[in-house]
Coordinates of C-alpha atoms and ligand atoms in Angstrom, one line a residue:
X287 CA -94.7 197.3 129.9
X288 CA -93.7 195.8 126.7
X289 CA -90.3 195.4 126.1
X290 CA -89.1 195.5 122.4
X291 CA -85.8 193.2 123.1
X292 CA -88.0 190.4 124.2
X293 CA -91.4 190.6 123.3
X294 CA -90.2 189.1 119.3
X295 CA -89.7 185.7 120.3
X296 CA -93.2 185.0 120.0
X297 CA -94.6 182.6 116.7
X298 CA -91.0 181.9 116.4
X299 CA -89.6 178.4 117.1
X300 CA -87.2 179.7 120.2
X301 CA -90.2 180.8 122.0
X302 CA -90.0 180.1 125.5
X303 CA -93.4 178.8 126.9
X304 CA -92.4 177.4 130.4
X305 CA -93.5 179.3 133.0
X306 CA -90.7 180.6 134.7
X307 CA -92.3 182.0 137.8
X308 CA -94.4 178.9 139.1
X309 CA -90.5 177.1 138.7
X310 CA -88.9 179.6 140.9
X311 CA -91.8 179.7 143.5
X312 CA -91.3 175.7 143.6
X313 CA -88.3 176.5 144.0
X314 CA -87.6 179.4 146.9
X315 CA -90.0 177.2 148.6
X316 CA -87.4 174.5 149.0
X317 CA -84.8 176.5 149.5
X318 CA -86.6 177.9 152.8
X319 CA -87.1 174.6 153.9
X320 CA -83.1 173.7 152.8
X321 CA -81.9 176.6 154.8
X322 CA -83.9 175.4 158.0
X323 CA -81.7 171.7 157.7
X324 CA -79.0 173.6 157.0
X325 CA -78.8 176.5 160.2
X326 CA -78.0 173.3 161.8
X327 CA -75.1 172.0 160.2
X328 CA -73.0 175.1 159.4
X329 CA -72.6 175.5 163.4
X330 CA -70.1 172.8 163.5
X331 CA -69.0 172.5 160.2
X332 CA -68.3 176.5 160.3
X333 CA -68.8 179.2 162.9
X334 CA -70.4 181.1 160.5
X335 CA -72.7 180.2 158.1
X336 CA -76.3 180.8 157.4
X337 CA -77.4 181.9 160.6
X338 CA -77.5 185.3 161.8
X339 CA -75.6 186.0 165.1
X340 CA -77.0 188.3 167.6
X341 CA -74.1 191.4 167.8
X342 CA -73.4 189.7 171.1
X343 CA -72.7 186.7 169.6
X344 CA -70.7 187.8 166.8
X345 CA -68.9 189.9 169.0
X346 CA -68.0 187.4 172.0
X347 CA -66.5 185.3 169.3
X348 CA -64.3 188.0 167.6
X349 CA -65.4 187.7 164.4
X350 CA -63.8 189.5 161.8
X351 CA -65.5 190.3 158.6
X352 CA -64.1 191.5 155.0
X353 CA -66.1 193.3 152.6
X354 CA -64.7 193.7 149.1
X355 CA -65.9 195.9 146.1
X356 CA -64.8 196.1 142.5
X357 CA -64.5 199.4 139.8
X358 CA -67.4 199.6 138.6
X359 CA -67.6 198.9 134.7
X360 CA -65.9 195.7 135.7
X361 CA -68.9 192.5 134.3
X362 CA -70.4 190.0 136.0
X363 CA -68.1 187.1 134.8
X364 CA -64.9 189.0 135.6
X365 CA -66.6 189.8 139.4
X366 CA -67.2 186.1 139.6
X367 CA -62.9 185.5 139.4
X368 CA -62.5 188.1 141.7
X369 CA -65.1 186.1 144.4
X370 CA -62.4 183.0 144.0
X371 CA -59.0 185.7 144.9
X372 CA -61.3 187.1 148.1
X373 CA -62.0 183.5 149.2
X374 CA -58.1 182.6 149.1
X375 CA -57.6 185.7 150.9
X376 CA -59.9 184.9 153.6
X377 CA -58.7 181.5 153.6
X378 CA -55.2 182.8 154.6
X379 CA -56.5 185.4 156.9
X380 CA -58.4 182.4 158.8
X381 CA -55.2 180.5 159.6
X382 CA -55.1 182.9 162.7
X383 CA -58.3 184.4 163.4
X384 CA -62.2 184.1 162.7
X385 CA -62.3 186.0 159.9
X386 CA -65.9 185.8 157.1
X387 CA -66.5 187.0 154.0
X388 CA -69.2 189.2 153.0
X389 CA -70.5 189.1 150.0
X390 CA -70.9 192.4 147.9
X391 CA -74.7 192.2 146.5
X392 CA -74.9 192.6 142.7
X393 CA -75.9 195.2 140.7
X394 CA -75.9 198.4 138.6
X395 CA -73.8 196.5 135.9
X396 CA -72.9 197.9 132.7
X397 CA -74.3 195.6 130.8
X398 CA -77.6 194.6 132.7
X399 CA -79.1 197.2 130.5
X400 CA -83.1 195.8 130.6
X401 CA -84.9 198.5 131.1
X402 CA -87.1 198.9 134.0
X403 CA -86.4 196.4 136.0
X404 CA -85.0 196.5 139.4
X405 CA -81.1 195.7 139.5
X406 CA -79.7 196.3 142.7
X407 CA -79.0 194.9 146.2
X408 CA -79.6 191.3 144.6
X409 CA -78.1 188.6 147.1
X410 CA -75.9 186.0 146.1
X411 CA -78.4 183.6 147.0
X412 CA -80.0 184.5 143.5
X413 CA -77.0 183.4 141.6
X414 CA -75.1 180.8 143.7
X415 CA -76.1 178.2 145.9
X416 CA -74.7 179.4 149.6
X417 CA -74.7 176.6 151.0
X418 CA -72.0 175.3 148.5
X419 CA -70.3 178.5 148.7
X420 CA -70.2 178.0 152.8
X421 CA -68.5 174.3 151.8
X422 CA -65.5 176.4 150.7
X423 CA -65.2 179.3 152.8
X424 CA -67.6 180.7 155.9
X425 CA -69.4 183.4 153.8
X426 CA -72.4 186.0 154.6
X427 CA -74.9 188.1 152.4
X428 CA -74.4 191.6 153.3
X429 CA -77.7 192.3 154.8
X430 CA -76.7 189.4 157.5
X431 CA -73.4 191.6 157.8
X432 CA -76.2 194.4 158.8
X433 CA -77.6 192.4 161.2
X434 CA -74.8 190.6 163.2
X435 CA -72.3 193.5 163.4
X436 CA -75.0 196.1 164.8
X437 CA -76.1 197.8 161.6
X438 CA -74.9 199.3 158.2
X439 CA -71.3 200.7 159.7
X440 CA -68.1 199.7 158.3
X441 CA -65.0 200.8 160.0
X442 CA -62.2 200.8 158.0
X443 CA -62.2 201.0 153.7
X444 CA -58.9 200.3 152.1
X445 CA -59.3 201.4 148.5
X446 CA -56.9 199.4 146.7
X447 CA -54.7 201.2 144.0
X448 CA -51.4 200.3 142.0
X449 CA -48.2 202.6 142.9
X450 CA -48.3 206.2 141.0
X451 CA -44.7 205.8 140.3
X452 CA -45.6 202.3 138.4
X453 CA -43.1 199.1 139.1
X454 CA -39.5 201.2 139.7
X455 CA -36.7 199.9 137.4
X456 CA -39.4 197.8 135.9
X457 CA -38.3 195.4 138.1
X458 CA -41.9 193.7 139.6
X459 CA -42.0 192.8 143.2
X460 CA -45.0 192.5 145.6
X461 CA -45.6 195.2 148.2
X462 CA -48.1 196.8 150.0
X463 CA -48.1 200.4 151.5
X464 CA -50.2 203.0 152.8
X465 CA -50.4 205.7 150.1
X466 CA -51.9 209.0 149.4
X467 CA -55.0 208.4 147.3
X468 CA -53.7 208.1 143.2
X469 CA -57.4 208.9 142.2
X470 CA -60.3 210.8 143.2
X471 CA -61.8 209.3 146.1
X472 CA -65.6 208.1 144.9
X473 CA -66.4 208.3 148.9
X474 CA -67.3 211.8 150.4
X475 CA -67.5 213.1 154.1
X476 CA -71.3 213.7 155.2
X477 CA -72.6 215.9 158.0
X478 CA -71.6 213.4 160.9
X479 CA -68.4 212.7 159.8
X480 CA -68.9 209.6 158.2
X481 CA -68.0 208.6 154.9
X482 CA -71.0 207.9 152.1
X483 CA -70.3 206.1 148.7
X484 CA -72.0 203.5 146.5
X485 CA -72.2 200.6 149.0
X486 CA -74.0 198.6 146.6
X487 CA -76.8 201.0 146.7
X488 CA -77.2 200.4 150.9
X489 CA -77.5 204.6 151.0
X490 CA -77.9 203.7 155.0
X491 CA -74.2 202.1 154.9
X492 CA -71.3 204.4 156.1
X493 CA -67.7 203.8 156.7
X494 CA -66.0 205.3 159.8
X495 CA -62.8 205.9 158.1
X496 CA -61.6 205.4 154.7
X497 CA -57.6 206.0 153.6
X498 CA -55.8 204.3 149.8
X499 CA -53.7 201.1 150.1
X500 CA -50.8 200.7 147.0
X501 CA -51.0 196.8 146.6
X502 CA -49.0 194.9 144.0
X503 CA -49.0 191.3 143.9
X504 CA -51.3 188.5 145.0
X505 CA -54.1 188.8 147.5
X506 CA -52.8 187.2 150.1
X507 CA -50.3 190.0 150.1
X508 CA -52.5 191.8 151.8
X509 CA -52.8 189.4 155.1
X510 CA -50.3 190.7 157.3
X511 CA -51.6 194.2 157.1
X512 CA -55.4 193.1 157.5
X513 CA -54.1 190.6 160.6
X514 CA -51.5 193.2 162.1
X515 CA -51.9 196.5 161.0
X516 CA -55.2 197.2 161.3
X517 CA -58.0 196.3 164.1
X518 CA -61.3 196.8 162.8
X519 CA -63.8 194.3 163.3
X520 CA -65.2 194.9 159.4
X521 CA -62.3 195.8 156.4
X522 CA -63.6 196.5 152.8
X523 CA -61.8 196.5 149.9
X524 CA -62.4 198.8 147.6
X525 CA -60.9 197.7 143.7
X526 CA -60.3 194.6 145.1
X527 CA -59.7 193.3 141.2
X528 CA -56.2 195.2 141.9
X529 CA -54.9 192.3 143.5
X530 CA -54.1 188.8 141.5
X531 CA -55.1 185.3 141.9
X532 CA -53.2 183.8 145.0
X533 CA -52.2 180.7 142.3
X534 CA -54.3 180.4 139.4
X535 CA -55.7 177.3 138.3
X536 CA -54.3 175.3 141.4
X537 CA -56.2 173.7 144.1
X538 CA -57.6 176.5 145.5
X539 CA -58.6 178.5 142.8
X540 CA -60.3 174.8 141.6
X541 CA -62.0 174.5 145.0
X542 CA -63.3 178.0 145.1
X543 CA -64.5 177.7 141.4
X544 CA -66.0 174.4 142.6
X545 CA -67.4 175.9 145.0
X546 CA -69.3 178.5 142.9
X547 CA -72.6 176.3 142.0
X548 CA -75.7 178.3 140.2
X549 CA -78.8 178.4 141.7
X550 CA -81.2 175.2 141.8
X551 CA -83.5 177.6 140.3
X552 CA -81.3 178.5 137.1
X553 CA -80.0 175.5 136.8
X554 CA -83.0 173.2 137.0
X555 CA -84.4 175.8 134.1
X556 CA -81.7 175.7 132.0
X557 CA -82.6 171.3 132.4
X558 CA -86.0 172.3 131.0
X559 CA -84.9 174.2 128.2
X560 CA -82.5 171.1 127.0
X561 CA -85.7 168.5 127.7
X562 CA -87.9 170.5 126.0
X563 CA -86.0 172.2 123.2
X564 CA -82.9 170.7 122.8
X565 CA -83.6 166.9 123.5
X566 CA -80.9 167.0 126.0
X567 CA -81.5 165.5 129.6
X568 CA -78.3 164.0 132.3
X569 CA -79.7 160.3 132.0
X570 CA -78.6 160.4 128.1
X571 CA -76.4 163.2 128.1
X572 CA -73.9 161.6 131.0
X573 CA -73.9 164.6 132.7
X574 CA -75.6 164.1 136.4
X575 CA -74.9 166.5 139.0
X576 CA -74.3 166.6 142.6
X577 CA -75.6 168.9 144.7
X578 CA -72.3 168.4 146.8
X579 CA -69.9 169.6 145.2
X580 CA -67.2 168.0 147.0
X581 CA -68.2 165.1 145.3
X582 CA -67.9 165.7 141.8
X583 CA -64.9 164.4 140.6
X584 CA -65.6 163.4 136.7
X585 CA -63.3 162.0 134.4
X586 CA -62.5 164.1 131.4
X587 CA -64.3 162.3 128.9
X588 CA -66.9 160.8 131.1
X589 CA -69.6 163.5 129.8
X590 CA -71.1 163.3 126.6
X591 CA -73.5 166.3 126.4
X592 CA -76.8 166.8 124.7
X593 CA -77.3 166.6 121.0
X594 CA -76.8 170.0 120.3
X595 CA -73.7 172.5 119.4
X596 CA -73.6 174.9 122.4
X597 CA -72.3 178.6 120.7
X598 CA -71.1 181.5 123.1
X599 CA -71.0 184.7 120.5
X600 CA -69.8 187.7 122.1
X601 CA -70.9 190.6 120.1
X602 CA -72.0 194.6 121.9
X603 CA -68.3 195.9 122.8
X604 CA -66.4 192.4 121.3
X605 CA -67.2 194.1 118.1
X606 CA -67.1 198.2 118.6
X607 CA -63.2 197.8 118.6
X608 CA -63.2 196.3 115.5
X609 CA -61.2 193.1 116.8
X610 CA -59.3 191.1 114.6
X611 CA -60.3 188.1 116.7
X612 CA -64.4 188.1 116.7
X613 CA -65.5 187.3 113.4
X614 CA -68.6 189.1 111.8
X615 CA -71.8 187.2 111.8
X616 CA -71.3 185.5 108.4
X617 CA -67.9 184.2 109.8
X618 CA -69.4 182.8 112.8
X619 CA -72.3 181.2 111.0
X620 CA -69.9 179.4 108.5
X621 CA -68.2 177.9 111.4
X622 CA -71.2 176.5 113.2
X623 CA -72.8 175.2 110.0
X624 CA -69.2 173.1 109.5
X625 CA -68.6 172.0 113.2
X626 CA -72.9 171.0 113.3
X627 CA -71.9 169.6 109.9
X628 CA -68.4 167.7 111.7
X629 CA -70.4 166.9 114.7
X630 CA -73.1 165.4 113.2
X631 CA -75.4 167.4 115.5
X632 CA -78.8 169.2 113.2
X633 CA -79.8 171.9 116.5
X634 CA -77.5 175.1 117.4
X635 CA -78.0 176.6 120.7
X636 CA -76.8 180.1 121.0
X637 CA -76.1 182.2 123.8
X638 CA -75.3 186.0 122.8
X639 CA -75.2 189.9 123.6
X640 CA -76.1 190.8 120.2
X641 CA -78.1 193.7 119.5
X642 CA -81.6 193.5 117.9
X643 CA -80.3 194.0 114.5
X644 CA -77.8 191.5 114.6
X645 CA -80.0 189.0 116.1
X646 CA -82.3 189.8 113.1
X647 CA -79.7 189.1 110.8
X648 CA -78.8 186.1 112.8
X649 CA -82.2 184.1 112.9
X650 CA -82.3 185.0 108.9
X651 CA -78.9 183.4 108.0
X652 CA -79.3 180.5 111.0
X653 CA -82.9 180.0 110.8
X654 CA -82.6 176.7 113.0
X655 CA -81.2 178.6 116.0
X656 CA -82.3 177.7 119.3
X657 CA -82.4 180.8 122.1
X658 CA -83.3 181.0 125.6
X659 CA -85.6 184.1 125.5
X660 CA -87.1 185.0 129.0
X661 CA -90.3 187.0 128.6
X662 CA -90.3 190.3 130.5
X663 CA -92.2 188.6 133.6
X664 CA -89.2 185.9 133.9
X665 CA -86.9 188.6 133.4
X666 CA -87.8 190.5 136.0
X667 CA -87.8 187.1 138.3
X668 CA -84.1 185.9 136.7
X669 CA -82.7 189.2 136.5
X670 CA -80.3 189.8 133.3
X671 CA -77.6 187.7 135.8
X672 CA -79.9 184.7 136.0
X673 CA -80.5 184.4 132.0
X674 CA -76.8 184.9 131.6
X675 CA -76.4 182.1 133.7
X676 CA -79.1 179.9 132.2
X677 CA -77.3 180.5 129.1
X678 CA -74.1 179.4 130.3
X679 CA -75.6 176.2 131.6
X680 CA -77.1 175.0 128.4
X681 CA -73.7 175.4 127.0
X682 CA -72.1 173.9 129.6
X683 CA -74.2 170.5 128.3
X684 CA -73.6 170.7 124.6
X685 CA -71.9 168.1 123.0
X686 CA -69.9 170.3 121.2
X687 CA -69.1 174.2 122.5
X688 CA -67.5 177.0 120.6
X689 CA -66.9 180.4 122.1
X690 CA -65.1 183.9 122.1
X691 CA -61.6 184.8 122.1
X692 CA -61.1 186.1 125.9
X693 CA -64.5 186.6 126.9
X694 CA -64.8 185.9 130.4
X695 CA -68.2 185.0 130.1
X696 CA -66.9 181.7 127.9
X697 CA -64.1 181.1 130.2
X698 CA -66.4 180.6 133.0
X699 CA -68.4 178.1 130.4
X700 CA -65.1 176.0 129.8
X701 CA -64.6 175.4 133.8
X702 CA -68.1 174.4 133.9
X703 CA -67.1 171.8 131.5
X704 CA -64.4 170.8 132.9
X705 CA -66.4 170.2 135.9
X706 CA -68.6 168.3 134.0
X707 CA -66.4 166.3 132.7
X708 CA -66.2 167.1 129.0
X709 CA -63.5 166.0 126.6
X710 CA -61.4 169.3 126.5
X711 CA -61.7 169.1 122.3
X712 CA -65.0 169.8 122.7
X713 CA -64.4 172.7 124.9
X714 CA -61.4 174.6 124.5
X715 CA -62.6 176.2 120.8
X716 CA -63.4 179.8 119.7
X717 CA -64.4 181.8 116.6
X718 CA -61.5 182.9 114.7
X719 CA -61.6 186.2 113.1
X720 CA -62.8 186.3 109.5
X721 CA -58.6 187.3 108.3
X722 CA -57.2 185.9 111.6
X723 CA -54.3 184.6 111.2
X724 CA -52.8 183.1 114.0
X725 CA -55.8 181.7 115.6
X726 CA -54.9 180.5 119.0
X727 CA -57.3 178.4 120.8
X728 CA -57.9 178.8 124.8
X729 CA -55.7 177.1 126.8
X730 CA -56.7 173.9 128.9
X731 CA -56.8 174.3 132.6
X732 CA -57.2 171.2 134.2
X733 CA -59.0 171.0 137.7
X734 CA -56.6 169.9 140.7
X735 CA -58.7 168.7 142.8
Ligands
GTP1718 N1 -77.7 186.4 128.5 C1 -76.5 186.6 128.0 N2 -75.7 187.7 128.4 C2 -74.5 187.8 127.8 C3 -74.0 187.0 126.8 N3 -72.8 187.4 126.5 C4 -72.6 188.5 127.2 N4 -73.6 188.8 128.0 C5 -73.8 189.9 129.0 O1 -72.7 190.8 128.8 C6 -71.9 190.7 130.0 C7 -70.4 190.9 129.6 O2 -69.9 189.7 129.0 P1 -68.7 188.9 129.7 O3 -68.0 188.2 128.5 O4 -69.2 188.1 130.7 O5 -67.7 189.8 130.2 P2 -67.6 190.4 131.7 O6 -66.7 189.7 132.7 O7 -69.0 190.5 132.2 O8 -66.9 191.7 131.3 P3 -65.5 191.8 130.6 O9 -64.5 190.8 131.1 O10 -65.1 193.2 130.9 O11 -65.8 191.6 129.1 C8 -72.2 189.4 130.7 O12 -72.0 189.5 132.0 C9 -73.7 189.4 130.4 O13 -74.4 190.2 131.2 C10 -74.8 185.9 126.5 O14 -74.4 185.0 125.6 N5 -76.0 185.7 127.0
NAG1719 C1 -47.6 197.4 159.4 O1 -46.9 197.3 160.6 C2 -45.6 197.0 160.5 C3 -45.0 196.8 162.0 O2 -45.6 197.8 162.8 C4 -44.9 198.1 159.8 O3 -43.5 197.8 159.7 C5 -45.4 198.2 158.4 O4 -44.9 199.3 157.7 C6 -46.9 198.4 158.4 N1 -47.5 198.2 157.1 C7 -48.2 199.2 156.5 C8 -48.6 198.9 155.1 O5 -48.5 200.2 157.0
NAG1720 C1 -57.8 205.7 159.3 O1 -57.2 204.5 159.0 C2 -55.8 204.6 158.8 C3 -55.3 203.2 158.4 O2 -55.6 202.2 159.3 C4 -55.1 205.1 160.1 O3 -53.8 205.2 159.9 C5 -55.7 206.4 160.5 O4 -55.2 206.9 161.7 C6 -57.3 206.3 160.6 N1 -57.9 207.6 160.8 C7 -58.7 207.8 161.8 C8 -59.2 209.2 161.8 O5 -59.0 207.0 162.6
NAG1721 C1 -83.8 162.2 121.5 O1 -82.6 161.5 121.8 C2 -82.8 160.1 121.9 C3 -81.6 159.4 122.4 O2 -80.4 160.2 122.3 C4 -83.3 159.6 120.5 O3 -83.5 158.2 120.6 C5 -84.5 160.3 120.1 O4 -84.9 159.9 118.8 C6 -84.4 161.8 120.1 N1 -85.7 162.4 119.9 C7 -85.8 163.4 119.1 C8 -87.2 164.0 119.0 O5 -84.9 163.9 118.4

């Protein structure tokens, strides 16, 4: 089937010749034979890790699980800071009893818009490395969930919500109550009594009982109730995104983040892209990576980054509103022809949403860019979320990055820097709007570690 968003890269110098398929086979092929070493370790390091526990098993050792979802048009880099409240959550709920975290497959995203390709029930493991996930906090796929707790039942789904009668006085404090449902409930009653909904597209999955939970404050607020209150063996939360960061940008925020490593697959084809395109490799760059993350600790400063100017442009939505803070294409190119000029750096790698017409425009008035363009066969491998990713690991290794005001998707690139070990000038920086005046640049968050 051809596919008109990707099939133009071809006679054009950002055409992408590697074959991505024979990479990833190389690839899961390791991975298999990782996850066999592996099954051994996690059962002393954590009770639960890889392996899948018979129900008897699961159940002897009163294992707890919690399931979380998030409203829907919420994106995938928003999703990904959502992961890191769960974790802390679970980290406080495993002070006093076995608790895991399951984690919610990907999919039906509002802006994984590639036509005809299959975007549901992905796993984690097609993202994130688990295994360095599992070095943070014991975590399952949901289809182990299946498996270990005796099939696709969940007892209890508490559908987060903010209070109907807003903060009273204005005065903010953190509480949680059970509440009548504000909004419609998007779970319905079927013949048996059960509740059906979404479930990540597991039409199998039912809840046993599902009732509205007013939360306001961090998400460990919500420990007491899960440890006290309730006794179900599986508790999903529903909006979980309703609920803050536990302490942003402290050590546990910085360990879950940490934690959070891509794929080998993504990130050893995001390597080929900077050998092959961008003249950009770890050895020069000062930029090698350890598969443990526990172990990276670099100096700010220590990474120099690949002879390129890395450029996150946000376009699609960033620009329907009209923002006064994302510049029009003209704008941006200005600015990465001065800071390629300031640099001293002759390639641009841009990652970016943009429309067809836009990228038209783009390759005329930037005719050096450099893309990652997947063709539809390695799209259907990567998924939209894998080339997103490759994307934001070829920035991550610039020498130099520039990205959008408040995009999550280049907040998630400046942490990856960070972890790097980037000098933060060459990371904190965004496009101004063209009449911006007060162009504030992000803030630096510095990794406690
Ligand atoms: N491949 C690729 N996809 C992009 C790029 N920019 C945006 N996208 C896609 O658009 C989605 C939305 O952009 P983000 O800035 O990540 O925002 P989000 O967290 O997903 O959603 P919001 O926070 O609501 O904006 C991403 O998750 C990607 O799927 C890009 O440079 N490259
Ligand atoms: C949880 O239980 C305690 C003690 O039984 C009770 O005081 C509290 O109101 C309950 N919390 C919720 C949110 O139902
Ligand atoms: C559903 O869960 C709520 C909250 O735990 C509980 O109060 C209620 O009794 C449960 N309903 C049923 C039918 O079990
Ligand atoms: C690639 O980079 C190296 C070292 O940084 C440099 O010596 C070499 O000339 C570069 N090659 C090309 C083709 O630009």
């Amino acid at each position: 089937m051809a596919d008109h968003r990707f099939s133009r890269g071809f006679n054009s110098p950002v055409l992408w010749l590697f074959s991505v398929q024979s990479l990833i086979k190389l690839c899961l092929s390791f991975l298999a034979l990782g996850a066999v070493v592996v099954e051994g370790q996690t059962e002393d390091t954590f009770r639960a890790g890889n392996t899948v526990f018979s129900p008897a098993v699961a159940a002897a050792r009163d294992l707890r699980y919690l399931l979380y979802d998030i409203n829907p048009p919420e994106g995938f880099n928003l999703r990904r800071d959502v992961y890191i409240r769960m974790a802390s959550l679970v980290k406080t709920l495993r002070r006093h009893s076995d608790w895991v975290l399951v984690l919610p497959p990907w999919g039906r995203l509002y802006h994984w818009q590639s036509p005809d390709i299959h975007q549901i029930r992905i796993p984690w493991g097609e993202f994130f490395s688990l295994t360095s996930l599992q070095g943070n906090v014991p975590v399952i796929e949901y289809e182990e969930f299946i498996a270990e707790s005796g099939g696709p039942f969940i007892e209890q789904v508490l559908v987060l919500q903010n209070y109907a009668e807003g903060w009273t006085d204005g005065k903010w404090e953190e509480k949680v109550d059970q509440r009548p449902c504000v909004e419609r409930l998007l779970y319905s009653k079927d013949k048996q009594g059960y509740y059906r909904g979404w479930f990540w597209g597991y039409e199998e999955t039912r809840a046993v009982n599902v009732t509205c939970l007013s939360a306001q404050g961090h998400a460990s607020i919500l420990a007491p109730l899960l440890q006290n209150n309730i006794t179900s063996t599986s508790v999903m939360l529903d909006k979980a995104e309703t609920v803050l960061h536990d302490h942003y940008a402290g050590k546990d925020y910085w360990d879950t983040r940490r934690s959070m490593v891509f794929a080998k697959h993504l990130r050893l084809l995001g390597d080929e892209f900077r050998a092959k395109y961008l003249n950009s490799t770890d050895e020069q760059d000062q930029t090698i990576y350890n598969e443990d993350w526990t172990r990276i600790k670099n100096k700010l400063g220590s990474a120099r980054g690949g002879p390129y100017l890395g450029v996150h442009l946000r376009r699609k939505d960033f620009i329907w509103g009209h923002r006064e803070d994302v510049p029009s294409l003209k704008g941006a190119v200005k600015k990465i022809r001065n800071l390629m000029k300031k640099n001293k750096l002759d390639r641009v790698f841009v990652a970016t949403d943009a429309d067809e017409e836009e990228l038209e425009e783009l390759k005329k008035i930037l005719p050096e860019i450099t893309r990652f363009e997947p063709t539809w066969e390695d799209l259907e491998l990567l998924k939209d979320g894998g080339v997103a990713i490759v994307d934001q690991w070829i920035c991550a290794h610039a020498r130099y990055f520039i990205g959008t005001s408040v995009s999550t998707f280049s907040f998630r690139i400046h942490e990856e820097r960070e972890i790097l070990g980037f000098d933060p000038k060459t990371t904190y920086n965004r496009f101004c709007g063209d009449s911006e005046k007060e162009c504030e640049q992000p803030t630096h968050w510095k990794i406690v570690y």
